[in-house]
Amino acid sequence: MTQVIESHSSPFYKNIIDLPPSMVRKLWKSGKIIILDIRTPQEYEDHHIPGAILAPLDYLEHLTELFEDREVAVVCEHGNRASYATYGMPHLYKKKAYYMIGGMALWIAMGYEVESGMDENGVLWQKILEKKFNY
């Protein structure tokens, strides 16, 4: 059983929790969360966490159906965009959103798994936008 010691950086957002990559990885491996990668498609194609779902920050508010009913770890390259995507947009998350401290840079520095290339999870966002906006 994975026990999470929750650390909130703000008492105003009880559904947003800061976690280091080690705890995010434990939750992800146990199937409790999904990884929401908010970087650009180019960054995702270069390297991403296996199974992560791409939802570029610029379109995040239009892509809530990808994650609205799940707990998510929000990930970017260094943590800056993920901080904005969680604390700056707390209304997007019906369940808990974990802000992954240090982003992909820290994940990789810790030696955790990454893969490259574009996959089905990397293009879901485009399909949703095409359906919503009839591109």
PDB file of N, CA and C in Angstrom, residues 89-124:
ATOM      1  N   MET A  89      -5.065  27.158 -12.406  1.00  0.00           N
ATOM      2  CA  MET A  89      -6.296  26.645 -13.003  1.00  0.00           C
ATOM      3  C   MET A  89      -6.916  25.546 -12.135  1.00  0.00           C
ATOM      4  N   PRO A  90      -7.098  25.797 -10.860  1.00  0.00           N
ATOM      5  CA  PRO A  90      -7.586  24.728  -9.980  1.00  0.00           C
ATOM      6  C   PRO A  90      -9.004  24.253 -10.318  1.00  0.00           C
ATOM      7  N   HIS A  91      -9.760  25.085 -10.998  1.00  0.00           N
ATOM      8  CA  HIS A  91     -11.139  24.739 -11.356  1.00  0.00           C
ATOM      9  C   HIS A  91     -11.220  23.589 -12.360  1.00  0.00           C
ATOM     10  N   LEU A  92     -10.112  23.248 -13.005  1.00  0.00           N
ATOM     11  CA  LEU A  92     -10.123  22.181 -14.006  1.00  0.00           C
ATOM     12  C   LEU A  92     -10.165  20.786 -13.404  1.00  0.00           C
ATOM     13  N   TYR A  93      -9.844  20.674 -12.131  1.00  0.00           N
ATOM     14  CA  TYR A  93      -9.677  19.356 -11.521  1.00  0.00           C
ATOM     15  C   TYR A  93     -10.785  19.061 -10.527  1.00  0.00           C
ATOM     16  N   LYS A  94     -11.606  18.059 -10.851  1.00  0.00           N
ATOM     17  CA  LYS A  94     -12.673  17.650  -9.950  1.00  0.00           C
ATOM     18  C   LYS A  94     -12.119  16.787  -8.823  1.00  0.00           C
ATOM     19  N   LYS A  95     -11.056  16.077  -9.123  1.00  0.00           N
ATOM     20  CA  LYS A  95     -10.384  15.232  -8.129  1.00  0.00           C
ATOM     21  C   LYS A  95      -9.033  15.860  -7.827  1.00  0.00           C
ATOM     22  N   LYS A  96      -8.171  15.141  -7.164  1.00  0.00           N
ATOM     23  CA  LYS A  96      -6.865  15.696  -6.807  1.00  0.00           C
ATOM     24  C   LYS A  96      -5.965  15.851  -8.025  1.00  0.00           C
ATOM     25  N   ALA A  97      -5.199  16.939  -8.003  1.00  0.00           N
ATOM     26  CA  ALA A  97      -4.162  17.179  -8.995  1.00  0.00           C
ATOM     27  C   ALA A  97      -2.838  17.286  -8.261  1.00  0.00           C
ATOM     28  N   TYR A  98      -1.911  16.467  -8.645  1.00  0.00           N
ATOM     29  CA  TYR A  98      -0.591  16.473  -8.031  1.00  0.00           C
ATOM     30  C   TYR A  98       0.359  17.258  -8.929  1.00  0.00           C
ATOM     31  N   TYR A  99       0.930  18.305  -8.370  1.00  0.00           N
ATOM     32  CA  TYR A  99       1.933  19.082  -9.082  1.00  0.00           C
ATOM     33  C   TYR A  99       3.259  18.363  -8.866  1.00  0.00           C
ATOM     34  N   MET A 100       3.864  17.850  -9.963  1.00  0.00           N
ATOM     35  CA  MET A 100       5.120  17.121  -9.817  1.00  0.00           C
ATOM     36  C   MET A 100       6.287  18.101  -9.774  1.00  0.00           C
ATOM     37  N   ILE A 101       6.901  18.185  -8.628  1.00  0.00           N
ATOM     38  CA  ILE A 101       8.035  19.078  -8.389  1.00  0.00           C
ATOM     39  C   ILE A 101       9.199  18.688  -9.306  1.00  0.00           C
ATOM     40  N   GLY A 102       9.788  19.674  -9.967  1.00  0.00           N
ATOM     41  CA  GLY A 102      10.982  19.428 -10.769  1.00  0.00           C
ATOM     42  C   GLY A 102      10.749  18.957 -12.186  1.00  0.00           C
ATOM     43  N   GLY A 103       9.513  18.574 -12.504  1.00  0.00           N
ATOM     44  CA  GLY A 103       9.160  18.191 -13.858  1.00  0.00           C
ATOM     45  C   GLY A 103       9.948  17.009 -14.412  1.00  0.00           C
ATOM     46  N   MET A 104       9.941  16.913 -15.735  1.00  0.00           N
ATOM     47  CA  MET A 104      10.635  15.827 -16.423  1.00  0.00           C
ATOM     48  C   MET A 104      12.131  15.850 -16.141  1.00  0.00           C
ATOM     49  N   ALA A 105      12.692  17.037 -15.967  1.00  0.00           N
ATOM     50  CA  ALA A 105      14.129  17.138 -15.698  1.00  0.00           C
ATOM     51  C   ALA A 105      14.500  16.355 -14.434  1.00  0.00           C
ATOM     52  N   LEU A 106      13.716  16.514 -13.368  1.00  0.00           N
ATOM     53  CA  LEU A 106      13.994  15.792 -12.128  1.00  0.00           C
ATOM     54  C   LEU A 106      13.649  14.309 -12.268  1.00  0.00           C
ATOM     55  N   TRP A 107      12.557  14.003 -12.963  1.00  0.00           N
ATOM     56  CA  TRP A 107      12.169  12.602 -13.224  1.00  0.00           C
ATOM     57  C   TRP A 107      13.331  11.864 -13.897  1.00  0.00           C
ATOM     58  N   ILE A 108      13.893  12.473 -14.934  1.00  0.00           N
ATOM     59  CA  ILE A 108      15.003  11.863 -15.670  1.00  0.00           C
ATOM     60  C   ILE A 108      16.257  11.795 -14.801  1.00  0.00           C
ATOM     61  N   ALA A 109      16.528  12.853 -14.050  1.00  0.00           N
ATOM     62  CA  ALA A 109      17.701  12.877 -13.169  1.00  0.00           C
ATOM     63  C   ALA A 109      17.641  11.758 -12.134  1.00  0.00           C
ATOM     64  N   MET A 110      16.427  11.358 -11.754  1.00  0.00           N
ATOM     65  CA  MET A 110      16.265  10.283 -10.781  1.00  0.00           C
ATOM     66  C   MET A 110      16.373   8.901 -11.432  1.00  0.00           C
ATOM     67  N   GLY A 111      16.507   8.881 -12.762  1.00  0.00           N
ATOM     68  CA  GLY A 111      16.702   7.615 -13.464  1.00  0.00           C
ATOM     69  C   GLY A 111      15.428   6.858 -13.776  1.00  0.00           C
ATOM     70  N   TYR A 112      14.293   7.535 -13.737  1.00  0.00           N
ATOM     71  CA  TYR A 112      13.026   6.859 -14.005  1.00  0.00           C
ATOM     72  C   TYR A 112      12.790   6.691 -15.507  1.00  0.00           C
ATOM     73  N   GLU A 113      11.856   5.828 -15.836  1.00  0.00           N
ATOM     74  CA  GLU A 113      11.612   5.453 -17.222  1.00  0.00           C
ATOM     75  C   GLU A 113      11.069   6.594 -18.080  1.00  0.00           C
ATOM     76  N   VAL A 114      11.586   6.658 -19.297  1.00  0.00           N
ATOM     77  CA  VAL A 114      11.091   7.591 -20.310  1.00  0.00           C
ATOM     78  C   VAL A 114      11.104   6.868 -21.646  1.00  0.00           C
ATOM     79  N   GLU A 115      10.293   7.367 -22.549  1.00  0.00           N
ATOM     80  CA  GLU A 115      10.316   6.866 -23.916  1.00  0.00           C
ATOM     81  C   GLU A 115      10.191   8.047 -24.865  1.00  0.00           C
ATOM     82  N   SER A 116      10.478   7.804 -26.120  1.00  0.00           N
ATOM     83  CA  SER A 116      10.363   8.884 -27.096  1.00  0.00           C
ATOM     84  C   SER A 116       9.456   8.441 -28.230  1.00  0.00           C
ATOM     85  N   GLY A 117       9.100   9.399 -29.063  1.00  0.00           N
ATOM     86  CA  GLY A 117       8.201   9.122 -30.174  1.00  0.00           C
ATOM     87  C   GLY A 117       6.783   9.559 -29.849  1.00  0.00           C
ATOM     88  N   MET A 118       5.989   9.657 -30.888  1.00  0.00           N
ATOM     89  CA  MET A 118       4.582  10.025 -30.733  1.00  0.00           C
ATOM     90  C   MET A 118       3.769   8.741 -30.692  1.00  0.00           C
ATOM     91  N   ASP A 119       2.815   8.686 -29.790  1.00  0.00           N
ATOM     92  CA  ASP A 119       1.954   7.515 -29.657  1.00  0.00           C
ATOM     93  C   ASP A 119       0.494   7.958 -29.588  1.00  0.00           C
ATOM     94  N   GLU A 120      -0.398   7.010 -29.355  1.00  0.00           N
ATOM     95  CA  GLU A 120      -1.835   7.298 -29.304  1.00  0.00           C
ATOM     96  C   GLU A 120      -2.177   8.328 -28.234  1.00  0.00           C
ATOM     97  N   ASN A 121      -1.532   8.236 -27.063  1.00  0.00           N
ATOM     98  CA  ASN A 121      -1.784   9.200 -25.993  1.00  0.00           C
ATOM     99  C   ASN A 121      -1.276  10.597 -26.330  1.00  0.00           C
ATOM    100  N   GLY A 122      -0.400  10.684 -27.312  1.00  0.00           N
ATOM    101  CA  GLY A 122       0.137  11.973 -27.721  1.00  0.00           C
ATOM    102  C   GLY A 122      -0.724  12.708 -28.727  1.00  0.00           C
ATOM    103  N   VAL A 123      -1.722  12.012 -29.285  1.00  0.00           N
ATOM    104  CA  VAL A 123      -2.585  12.662 -30.283  1.00  0.00           C
ATOM    105  C   VAL A 123      -4.060  12.724 -29.871  1.00  0.00           C
ATOM    106  N   LEU A 124      -4.387  12.164 -28.719  1.00  0.00           N
ATOM    107  CA  LEU A 124      -5.778  12.216 -28.241  1.00  0.00           C
ATOM    108  C   LEU A 124      -6.302  13.644 -28.188  1.00  0.00           C
TER     109      LEU A 124
END
